[in-house]
Amino acid sequence: MKTAALIVNSVLPLSVPPTHLPPRHPSDTTTDSHALRLPAEDVSVPRARHAMDRWLRERGVCPDLREQAALVISELATNAVKHTDSSWIVCAATSSPYGGVQLEVHDDDSGSRAPCRRTPTAEKEGGRGLHIVEALSESWGATASPVTRGNVVWARLRV
């Protein structure tokens, strides 16, 4: 198993104009990252949501963006718990000095396929998660995880 430091290094830096964070010196291009390893169980979804919200609040991220991030991390974590055969998941976030936020959920299921959006119907309760992620995100995607045996699904939030 790789360490959280490797998870942090796998998150792409963002270049979004500042809108809700105090200005920083132009030479300050650092990103700030956080990762949390949780069991792949339903109870982990609210834990991930609350931990990410607290972490973003401590960094001065505006309430609207934190609310979007909470919903996106909930949807991504729920999908990893429900649709993979993982024993644990890693939820990661990166905040850039330019106001962007990127969220990632890594699963450890080596047999999992990349997620795909389903067509929601009025009769089905589920199937809307990735549509919500897409609506709230500047971009999103999935690829093989560099830190687990499974996939990582990521979302870059609009500012």
Coordinates of C-alpha atoms in Angstrom, one line a residue:
M1 CA 0.0 0.0 0.0
K2 CA 1.3 3.5 -0.8
T3 CA 1.2 6.3 1.6
A4 CA -1.1 9.3 1.7
A5 CA 1.9 11.4 0.5
L6 CA 1.7 9.6 -2.8
I7 CA -2.0 10.2 -3.0
V8 CA -1.4 13.9 -2.6
N9 CA 1.2 13.8 -5.3
S10 CA -1.2 12.2 -7.7
V11 CA -3.7 15.1 -7.6
L12 CA -3.3 17.5 -10.5
P13 CA -2.6 21.1 -9.8
L14 CA -5.4 23.5 -10.7
S15 CA -5.2 26.8 -12.5
V16 CA -8.5 28.5 -11.8
P17 CA -8.8 32.3 -11.3
P18 CA -9.3 33.4 -7.7
T19 CA -12.8 34.2 -6.6
H20 CA -13.2 33.3 -3.0
L21 CA -9.8 33.0 -1.4
P22 CA -7.7 35.9 -0.3
P23 CA -5.0 37.0 -2.8
R24 CA -1.6 35.4 -2.5
H25 CA 1.7 36.4 -3.9
P26 CA 2.0 35.4 -7.6
S27 CA 5.0 33.2 -6.9
D28 CA 2.9 31.1 -4.4
T29 CA 1.8 28.3 -6.7
T30 CA 1.6 25.6 -4.0
T31 CA -1.4 23.4 -3.6
D32 CA -2.7 22.1 -0.4
S33 CA -3.9 18.4 -0.3
H34 CA -5.7 16.1 2.1
A35 CA -6.4 12.4 1.9
L36 CA -8.5 10.0 4.0
R37 CA -8.5 6.2 3.9
L38 CA -11.9 4.7 4.9
P39 CA -13.5 1.3 4.9
A40 CA -15.7 0.8 1.8
E41 CA -18.9 0.9 3.8
D42 CA -22.0 3.1 3.7
V43 CA -21.0 4.8 7.0
S44 CA -17.9 6.1 5.4
V45 CA -19.8 8.4 3.0
P46 CA -20.9 10.9 5.7
R47 CA -17.4 10.6 7.3
A48 CA -15.8 11.6 4.0
R49 CA -18.2 14.4 3.4
H50 CA -17.7 15.9 6.9
A51 CA -13.9 15.5 6.8
M52 CA -13.6 17.2 3.4
D53 CA -16.0 20.0 4.4
R54 CA -14.0 20.6 7.6
W55 CA -10.7 20.6 5.6
L56 CA -12.0 23.0 3.0
R57 CA -13.6 25.3 5.6
E58 CA -10.2 25.5 7.4
R59 CA -8.7 26.7 4.1
G60 CA -11.2 29.5 3.7
V61 CA -13.1 27.9 0.8
C62 CA -16.5 29.7 0.4
P63 CA -19.6 28.0 1.7
D64 CA -21.1 27.5 -1.8
L65 CA -18.1 25.7 -3.1
R66 CA -17.9 23.6 0.1
E67 CA -21.5 22.6 -0.4
Q68 CA -20.8 21.5 -4.0
A69 CA -17.7 19.6 -2.8
A70 CA -19.7 17.8 -0.1
L71 CA -22.3 16.7 -2.7
V72 CA -19.7 15.6 -5.2
I73 CA -17.5 13.7 -2.7
S74 CA -20.7 12.0 -1.4
E75 CA -21.7 10.8 -4.8
L76 CA -18.2 9.6 -5.7
A77 CA -17.7 7.8 -2.4
T78 CA -21.2 6.2 -2.6
N79 CA -20.4 4.9 -6.1
A80 CA -17.1 3.4 -4.9
V81 CA -18.8 1.7 -2.0
K82 CA -21.8 0.4 -3.9
H83 CA -20.4 -0.4 -7.3
T84 CA -17.0 -1.9 -6.6
D85 CA -15.7 -4.8 -4.6
S86 CA -13.4 -2.7 -2.5
S87 CA -12.5 -3.2 1.1
W88 CA -11.4 0.4 1.5
I89 CA -11.5 3.7 -0.4
V90 CA -9.3 6.8 -0.4
C91 CA -10.9 10.2 -0.6
A92 CA -8.6 13.0 -1.5
A93 CA -8.9 16.8 -2.1
T94 CA -6.6 19.5 -3.4
S95 CA -7.2 23.2 -3.0
S96 CA -5.1 25.6 -5.1
P97 CA -4.2 29.1 -4.3
Y98 CA -6.2 30.2 -7.3
G99 CA -9.5 29.0 -5.8
G100 CA -9.9 25.6 -7.5
V101 CA -10.8 22.3 -5.7
Q102 CA -10.2 18.8 -7.1
L103 CA -11.8 15.8 -5.4
E104 CA -10.8 12.2 -5.9
V105 CA -12.1 8.8 -4.7
H106 CA -9.8 5.8 -5.2
D107 CA -11.2 2.3 -4.9
D108 CA -9.1 -0.9 -4.4
D109 CA -11.0 -3.2 -6.6
S110 CA -8.6 -4.5 -9.3
G111 CA -11.6 -5.8 -11.3
S112 CA -13.7 -2.7 -11.3
R113 CA -14.6 -1.0 -14.5
A114 CA -14.5 2.7 -15.1
P115 CA -17.8 4.2 -14.1
C116 CA -20.3 5.3 -16.7
R117 CA -23.4 7.5 -16.5
R118 CA -26.7 5.6 -16.6
T119 CA -29.9 7.0 -18.0
P120 CA -32.0 7.8 -14.9
T121 CA -35.7 6.9 -15.0
A122 CA -38.6 8.1 -12.9
E123 CA -39.0 4.6 -11.5
K124 CA -35.5 4.1 -10.3
E125 CA -34.2 5.8 -7.2
G126 CA -30.5 5.6 -8.3
G127 CA -28.5 6.4 -11.4
R128 CA -28.2 10.1 -11.0
G129 CA -24.9 10.4 -9.1
L130 CA -22.6 11.0 -12.1
H131 CA -25.1 13.4 -13.6
I132 CA -24.9 15.4 -10.4
V133 CA -21.1 15.2 -10.4
E134 CA -21.0 16.4 -14.1
A135 CA -23.5 19.3 -13.4
L136 CA -21.4 20.6 -10.5
S137 CA -17.9 20.0 -12.0
E138 CA -15.8 21.9 -14.4
S139 CA -14.6 18.5 -15.5
W140 CA -14.5 14.9 -14.2
G141 CA -13.2 11.6 -15.3
A142 CA -11.9 8.2 -14.2
T143 CA -8.6 6.3 -14.7
A144 CA -6.5 3.6 -13.2
S145 CA -5.5 4.8 -9.7
P146 CA -1.8 5.4 -9.2
V147 CA -2.2 4.5 -5.5
T148 CA -4.5 1.6 -5.4
R149 CA -5.2 -1.5 -7.4
G150 CA -8.5 0.0 -8.7
N151 CA -9.7 3.2 -10.3
V152 CA -9.8 6.8 -9.3
V153 CA -12.8 9.0 -10.1
W154 CA -12.0 12.7 -9.9
A155 CA -13.9 16.0 -10.3
R156 CA -12.6 19.5 -10.7
L157 CA -15.1 21.9 -9.3
R158 CA -16.2 25.1 -10.9
V159 CA -15.4 28.3 -8.9

